[in-house]
Tab-separated table of C-alpha atoms in Angstrom:
chain	number	residue	atom	x	y	z
A	10	GLU	CA	0.004	-0.058	-0.019
A	11	THR	CA	1.288	3.353	-0.925
A	12	GLY	CA	-0.809	5.440	1.432
A	13	VAL	CA	-3.018	6.749	-1.354
A	14	THR	CA	-6.552	5.246	-1.702
A	15	GLN	CA	-9.047	5.708	-4.476
A	16	THR	CA	-12.784	4.976	-4.579
A	17	PRO	CA	-14.588	3.521	-6.352
A	18	ARG	CA	-12.133	1.047	-7.999
A	19	HIS	CA	-14.515	0.481	-10.923
A	20	LEU	CA	-17.207	2.635	-12.318
A	21	VAL	CA	-19.640	2.303	-15.287
A	22	MET	CA	-21.589	5.310	-16.280
A	23	GLY	CA	-23.802	6.549	-19.026
A	24	MET	CA	-23.066	9.741	-20.959
A	25	THR	CA	-25.797	11.575	-19.089
A	26	ASN	CA	-24.736	10.512	-15.675
A	27	LYS	CA	-22.956	12.582	-12.976
A	28	LYS	CA	-20.429	10.763	-10.769
A	29	SER	CA	-17.447	11.610	-8.589
A	30	LEU	CA	-14.075	9.898	-8.079
A	31	LYS	CA	-12.493	10.245	-4.684
A	32	CYS	CA	-8.891	10.103	-3.602
A	33	GLU	CA	-7.452	10.222	-0.095
A	34	GLN	CA	-3.808	10.336	0.939
A	35	HIS	CA	-2.593	9.430	4.390
A	36	LEU	CA	1.014	10.609	3.933
A	37	GLY	CA	0.692	14.229	5.102
A	38	HIS	CA	1.548	15.520	1.695
A	39	ASN	CA	0.766	18.900	0.356
A	40	ALA	CA	0.457	18.294	-3.408
A	41	MET	CA	-2.063	16.042	-5.125
A	42	TYR	CA	-2.485	15.077	-8.823
A	43	TRP	CA	-5.068	13.495	-11.233
A	44	TYR	CA	-3.768	11.509	-14.159
A	45	LYS	CA	-5.542	9.772	-17.045
A	46	GLN	CA	-4.183	6.450	-18.439
A	47	SER	CA	-5.745	5.349	-21.736
A	48	ALA	CA	-4.932	2.176	-23.552
A	49	LYS	CA	-1.763	2.480	-25.668
A	50	LYS	CA	-1.149	6.024	-24.620
A	51	PRO	CA	1.231	7.523	-21.999
A	52	LEU	CA	-0.097	8.730	-18.692
A	53	GLU	CA	-1.414	12.290	-19.070
A	54	LEU	CA	-1.352	14.749	-16.188
A	55	MET	CA	-4.803	16.394	-15.752
A	56	PHE	CA	-4.655	18.657	-12.667
A	57	VAL	CA	-2.329	19.472	-9.890
A	58	TYR	CA	-3.302	20.931	-6.494
A	59	SER	CA	-0.793	22.420	-4.070
A	60	LEU	CA	-1.938	23.446	-0.599
A	61	GLU	CA	-5.535	23.016	-1.836
A	62	GLU	CA	-5.015	25.499	-4.779
A	63	ARG	CA	-5.110	24.361	-8.407
A	64	VAL	CA	-1.686	25.063	-9.962
A	65	GLU	CA	-1.960	23.105	-13.159
A	66	ASN	CA	-4.803	22.435	-15.575
A	67	ASN	CA	-3.534	20.596	-18.642
A	68	SER	CA	-6.258	21.751	-21.094
A	69	VAL	CA	-8.741	19.233	-19.668
A	70	PRO	CA	-12.393	19.557	-20.901
A	71	SER	CA	-14.853	21.189	-18.540
A	72	ARG	CA	-16.724	18.001	-18.180
A	73	PHE	CA	-14.048	17.045	-15.736
A	74	SER	CA	-14.236	19.220	-12.554
A	75	PRO	CA	-11.673	18.770	-9.802
A	76	GLU	CA	-12.142	19.678	-6.201
A	77	CYS	CA	-9.671	19.752	-3.325
A	78	PRO	CA	-11.483	20.517	-0.028
A	79	ASN	CA	-8.300	19.856	2.073
A	80	SER	CA	-4.737	18.581	1.593
A	81	SER	CA	-5.812	15.024	2.175
A	82	HIS	CA	-8.745	14.685	-0.178
A	83	LEU	CA	-9.159	15.193	-3.892
A	84	PHE	CA	-12.239	14.673	-5.987
A	85	LEU	CA	-12.847	14.520	-9.780
A	86	HIS	CA	-16.511	15.265	-10.667
A	87	LEU	CA	-17.664	13.892	-13.855
A	88	HIS	CA	-20.586	14.918	-16.020
A	89	THR	CA	-21.735	14.258	-19.618
A	90	LEU	CA	-18.739	12.215	-20.375
A	91	GLN	CA	-17.902	10.676	-23.768
A	92	PRO	CA	-17.029	7.047	-24.515
A	93	GLU	CA	-13.446	8.188	-25.296
A	94	ASP	CA	-13.144	9.287	-21.626
A	95	SER	CA	-13.040	5.620	-20.627
A	96	ALA	CA	-9.714	5.032	-18.949
A	97	LEU	CA	-7.878	4.375	-15.778
A	98	TYR	CA	-7.825	7.517	-13.585
A	99	LEU	CA	-4.932	7.699	-11.243
A	100	CYS	CA	-4.492	9.900	-8.199
A	101	ALA	CA	-1.077	10.714	-6.835
A	102	SER	CA	0.511	12.789	-4.062
A	103	SER	CA	3.867	14.292	-3.150
A	104	GLN	CA	5.293	16.158	-0.216
A	105	THR	CA	5.426	19.378	-2.148
A	106	TRP	CA	4.791	20.687	-5.581
A	107	GLY	CA	7.747	22.048	-7.511
A	108	GLY	CA	10.550	20.003	-5.927
A	109	MET	CA	13.195	18.641	-8.302
A	110	GLN	CA	13.592	15.539	-6.237
A	111	GLU	CA	9.962	14.895	-5.544
A	112	THR	CA	8.648	11.326	-5.811
A	113	GLN	CA	4.926	10.973	-6.429
A	114	TYR	CA	2.999	8.250	-4.658
A	115	PHE	CA	0.140	6.803	-6.712
A	116	GLY	CA	-3.197	5.236	-5.763
A	117	PRO	CA	-4.569	2.093	-7.428
A	118	GLY	CA	-6.766	3.905	-9.836
A	119	THR	CA	-10.443	4.010	-10.767
A	120	ARG	CA	-11.291	2.070	-13.901
A	121	LEU	CA	-13.957	4.119	-15.704
A	122	LEU	CA	-16.117	2.826	-18.488
A	123	VAL	CA	-18.458	5.292	-20.284
A	124	LEU	CA	-21.261	3.764	-22.263
B	25	LYS	CA	8.044	19.258	-26.919
B	26	GLN	CA	9.464	16.436	-24.744
B	27	GLU	CA	8.530	12.972	-25.885
B	28	VAL	CA	9.475	9.736	-24.138
B	29	THR	CA	9.674	6.397	-25.975
B	30	GLN	CA	10.026	2.875	-24.510
B	31	ILE	CA	11.198	-0.124	-26.460
B	32	PRO	CA	10.150	-2.883	-26.640
B	33	ALA	CA	6.494	-2.500	-25.902
B	34	ALA	CA	6.349	-6.020	-24.553
B	35	LEU	CA	8.866	-8.611	-23.598
B	36	SER	CA	8.660	-12.209	-22.547
B	37	VAL	CA	11.653	-13.969	-20.999
B	38	PRO	CA	12.377	-17.157	-19.138
B	39	GLU	CA	13.107	-16.970	-15.429
B	40	GLY	CA	16.775	-16.215	-14.468
B	41	GLU	CA	17.620	-14.099	-17.580
B	42	ASN	CA	19.229	-10.662	-17.183
B	43	LEU	CA	17.311	-8.189	-19.161
B	44	VAL	CA	17.475	-4.588	-20.267
B	45	LEU	CA	14.537	-2.123	-20.808
B	46	ASN	CA	15.122	0.968	-22.808
B	47	CYS	CA	13.874	4.478	-22.500
B	48	SER	CA	14.667	7.394	-24.807
B	49	PHE	CA	13.634	11.067	-24.497
B	50	THR	CA	13.944	13.931	-27.117
B	51	ASP	CA	15.080	16.864	-24.919
B	52	SER	CA	18.076	16.477	-22.604
B	53	ALA	CA	17.056	19.451	-20.459
B	54	ILE	CA	15.620	17.424	-17.637
B	55	TYR	CA	15.765	17.580	-13.834
B	56	ASN	CA	15.625	13.818	-13.379
B	57	LEU	CA	14.421	10.531	-14.789
B	58	GLN	CA	12.381	7.970	-12.939
B	59	TRP	CA	11.522	4.328	-13.436
B	60	PHE	CA	8.107	3.027	-12.257
B	61	ARG	CA	6.527	-0.351	-11.996
B	62	GLN	CA	2.811	-0.860	-12.509
B	63	ASP	CA	1.042	-4.148	-11.671
B	64	PRO	CA	-2.307	-4.951	-13.267
B	65	GLY	CA	-5.204	-3.206	-11.397
B	66	LYS	CA	-2.739	-1.203	-9.329
B	67	GLY	CA	-1.044	2.193	-9.342
B	68	LEU	CA	2.537	3.018	-9.997
B	69	THR	CA	5.425	2.221	-7.633
B	70	SER	CA	8.646	4.280	-7.953
B	71	LEU	CA	11.633	2.024	-8.440
B	72	LEU	CA	14.610	4.367	-9.042
B	73	LEU	CA	15.022	8.085	-9.522
B	74	ILE	CA	18.171	9.365	-11.200
B	75	GLN	CA	19.002	13.054	-10.979
B	76	SER	CA	20.344	14.831	-14.104
B	77	SER	CA	23.844	14.987	-12.551
B	78	GLN	CA	23.920	11.224	-11.834
B	79	ARG	CA	24.852	8.450	-14.161
B	80	GLU	CA	23.128	5.511	-12.454
B	81	GLN	CA	21.187	4.312	-9.508
B	82	THR	CA	20.987	0.779	-8.011
B	83	SER	CA	18.425	-0.996	-5.830
B	84	GLY	CA	18.788	-4.711	-5.276
B	85	ARG	CA	18.663	-6.538	-8.608
B	86	LEU	CA	17.745	-3.266	-10.429
B	87	ASN	CA	20.224	-0.806	-11.963
B	88	ALA	CA	19.150	2.234	-13.951
B	89	SER	CA	21.619	4.278	-16.035
B	90	LEU	CA	21.144	7.697	-17.544
B	91	ASP	CA	23.009	9.231	-20.542
B	92	LYS	CA	21.433	12.657	-20.673
B	93	SER	CA	23.381	13.871	-23.706
B	94	SER	CA	22.074	11.042	-25.879
B	95	GLY	CA	18.649	11.078	-24.355
B	96	ARG	CA	18.670	7.489	-23.088
B	97	SER	CA	18.139	5.512	-20.000
B	98	THR	CA	18.221	1.754	-19.436
B	99	LEU	CA	16.802	-0.357	-16.606
B	100	TYR	CA	18.782	-3.503	-16.033
B	101	ILE	CA	17.031	-6.388	-14.191
B	102	ALA	CA	19.404	-9.172	-13.016
B	103	ALA	CA	18.285	-12.757	-12.592
B	104	SER	CA	14.658	-12.044	-13.477
B	105	GLN	CA	11.879	-13.758	-11.488
B	106	PRO	CA	8.189	-14.402	-12.187
B	107	GLY	CA	7.417	-11.630	-9.560
B	108	ASP	CA	9.124	-9.129	-11.790
B	109	SER	CA	6.253	-9.445	-14.342
B	110	ALA	CA	4.638	-5.993	-14.557
B	111	THR	CA	4.582	-2.908	-16.800
B	112	TYR	CA	7.635	-0.710	-16.449
B	113	LEU	CA	7.314	2.987	-17.144
B	114	CYS	CA	9.959	5.705	-17.372
B	115	ALA	CA	9.179	9.331	-16.844
B	116	VAL	CA	11.305	12.499	-17.152
B	117	THR	CA	10.862	15.895	-15.477
B	118	PRO	CA	11.724	18.566	-17.962
B	119	MET	CA	13.481	21.678	-16.772
B	120	GLY	CA	11.195	24.612	-16.250
B	121	THR	CA	8.386	22.427	-15.179
B	122	TYR	CA	7.775	19.914	-12.423
B	123	LYS	CA	5.445	17.679	-14.389
B	124	TYR	CA	6.340	14.132	-15.280
B	125	ILE	CA	6.321	13.129	-18.928
B	126	PHE	CA	5.747	9.333	-19.199
B	127	GLY	CA	6.544	6.776	-21.776
B	128	THR	CA	3.993	4.241	-22.899
B	129	GLY	CA	5.753	1.429	-20.909
B	130	THR	CA	7.251	-2.005	-21.527
B	131	ARG	CA	5.061	-4.930	-20.490
B	132	LEU	CA	7.335	-7.590	-19.085
B	133	LYS	CA	6.384	-11.234	-18.546
B	134	VAL	CA	8.894	-13.596	-16.830
B	135	LEU	CA	8.045	-17.246	-17.333
B	136	ALA	CA	8.625	-19.750	-14.556
């Protein structure tokens, strides 16, 4: 266990549904990340939060809406998704954002299927 | 734009073999390079992190080298075991940003 948990582990949703992914880290870190991992493509960084403020948004469509209520929790709210959004969504955390020697600790991911 | 490539995409070897995984990147201006392991249904686990000023890092049966000028890194696994079966990812942190740029990974299967 890396100290980063994600729920749910699997999610199937229709294109008109609204759902949320949850991430929790028990490491006392100050930075949290959302990544998308699609088949045959490299991991793509979606969002970065540092001390509960968003510091990176990598041109992610507005149908993905992140929320970071405190330094231990990170949510990804999903609405009106497309089938091409089906992927593994990974959460990660690190001690700080912007350190050259930082290692990120990853959760197990949520496998999302959009029908 | 930094791009990271990993070859081969998949590899199957008998137990006990020494093997080398390759990673190449297009821009040598990086802070560091990191190798990760990803097991099916699980997240990534960091294996080795090499700073740009370093040439290699070792952990147990794993040795990672970095040749920044040629844009290459190798992960050497000695005496492979079935438990080494996983996908291995490399990632670089380009200078001027603190974001990881990942390769697509090498899927390794070690046969008993």
